[in-house]
Amino acid sequence: MEFTASARARTGTRDADGMAVASFVLGLVGLLVFNIFLGPIAVVLASMALWRGTERRGRAMLGLGLGVADLVVLAVLASADHTVSWTFGG
């Protein structure tokens, strides 16, 4: 089965849209848990989605912002705790 150029373009856009949504979800979840892993993944997925020309540009930008926020939250809480991991409380 051969793909035409328009079918490849639609598939590429759909993949980029999926990456934009995934970056948003991972960035949002990363604010709560596993921000050291989910933050960079959200940043990479959002960057790739924007580079591929996603139709969900706003969602990709939110994913990029949330990924960066994950890393900022980790840095602030880890510096307050003086360890790589952080916990709330005593």
CSV table of C-alpha atoms in Angstrom, one decimal:
chain,number,residue,atom,x,y,z
A,1,MET,CA,0.0,0.0,0.0
A,2,GLU,CA,1.5,3.3,-1.1
A,3,PHE,CA,1.0,6.5,0.8
A,4,THR,CA,0.4,9.8,-1.0
A,5,ALA,CA,2.1,13.0,0.1
A,6,SER,CA,-1.2,14.3,1.6
A,7,ALA,CA,-1.7,11.1,3.6
A,8,ARG,CA,1.8,11.4,5.0
A,9,ALA,CA,1.2,15.0,5.8
A,10,ARG,CA,-2.0,14.2,7.7
A,11,THR,CA,-0.3,11.4,9.6
A,12,GLY,CA,2.6,13.7,10.5
A,13,THR,CA,0.2,16.4,11.7
A,14,ARG,CA,-1.8,13.8,13.7
A,15,ASP,CA,1.4,12.5,15.3
A,16,ALA,CA,2.4,16.1,16.2
A,17,ASP,CA,-1.0,16.8,17.7
A,18,GLY,CA,-0.6,13.6,19.8
A,19,MET,CA,2.8,14.8,21.0
A,20,ALA,CA,1.3,18.2,21.9
A,21,VAL,CA,-1.4,16.6,24.0
A,22,ALA,CA,1.0,14.1,25.6
A,23,SER,CA,3.4,16.9,26.5
A,24,PHE,CA,0.5,18.8,28.2
A,25,VAL,CA,-0.7,15.8,30.2
A,26,LEU,CA,2.9,14.8,31.2
A,27,GLY,CA,3.7,18.3,32.2
A,28,LEU,CA,0.5,18.6,34.3
A,29,VAL,CA,1.1,15.2,36.0
A,30,GLY,CA,4.7,16.1,36.5
A,31,LEU,CA,3.8,19.0,38.8
A,32,LEU,CA,2.6,16.4,41.3
A,33,VAL,CA,4.8,13.3,40.8
A,34,PHE,CA,8.0,12.2,39.0
A,35,ASN,CA,8.8,15.8,37.9
A,36,ILE,CA,12.5,14.9,37.4
A,37,PHE,CA,11.4,12.5,34.6
A,38,LEU,CA,8.2,13.9,33.3
A,39,GLY,CA,9.4,17.5,33.0
A,40,PRO,CA,12.1,16.9,30.5
A,41,ILE,CA,9.9,14.5,28.5
A,42,ALA,CA,7.2,17.1,28.3
A,43,VAL,CA,9.7,19.7,27.1
A,44,VAL,CA,11.0,17.4,24.4
A,45,LEU,CA,7.6,16.3,23.2
A,46,ALA,CA,6.3,19.9,23.1
A,47,SER,CA,9.4,21.0,21.2
A,48,MET,CA,9.0,18.2,18.7
A,49,ALA,CA,5.3,18.9,18.2
A,50,LEU,CA,6.0,22.6,17.5
A,51,TRP,CA,8.9,21.8,15.2
A,52,ARG,CA,6.6,19.4,13.2
A,53,GLY,CA,3.9,22.0,12.9
A,54,THR,CA,1.1,20.8,15.2
A,55,GLU,CA,-2.4,22.3,14.8
A,56,ARG,CA,-2.6,22.3,18.6
A,57,ARG,CA,0.0,24.9,19.1
A,58,GLY,CA,-1.5,26.3,22.3
A,59,ARG,CA,-1.5,22.9,23.9
A,60,ALA,CA,2.1,22.3,22.9
A,61,MET,CA,3.1,25.7,24.4
A,62,LEU,CA,1.3,24.8,27.6
A,63,GLY,CA,3.1,21.5,27.7
A,64,LEU,CA,6.4,23.3,27.2
A,65,GLY,CA,5.6,25.7,30.0
A,66,LEU,CA,4.4,23.0,32.4
A,67,GLY,CA,7.6,20.9,31.7
A,68,VAL,CA,9.7,23.9,32.6
A,69,ALA,CA,7.6,24.5,35.7
A,70,ASP,CA,8.1,20.9,36.7
A,71,LEU,CA,11.9,21.5,36.7
A,72,VAL,CA,11.5,24.8,38.5
A,73,VAL,CA,9.4,23.2,41.2
A,74,LEU,CA,11.9,20.4,41.6
A,75,ALA,CA,14.8,22.8,41.9
A,76,VAL,CA,13.0,25.0,44.5
A,77,LEU,CA,11.9,22.1,46.7
A,78,ALA,CA,15.1,20.2,46.4
A,79,SER,CA,17.2,23.3,47.3
A,80,ALA,CA,15.0,23.8,50.4
A,81,ASP,CA,15.6,20.2,51.4
A,82,HIS,CA,19.3,20.2,50.3
A,83,THR,CA,18.9,16.8,48.5
A,84,VAL,CA,18.1,15.6,45.0
A,85,SER,CA,14.7,14.3,46.2
A,86,TRP,CA,12.2,16.3,48.1
A,87,THR,CA,9.5,15.6,50.6
A,88,PHE,CA,6.9,17.7,52.4
A,89,GLY,CA,7.0,17.8,56.2
A,90,GLY,CA,9.7,17.1,58.8
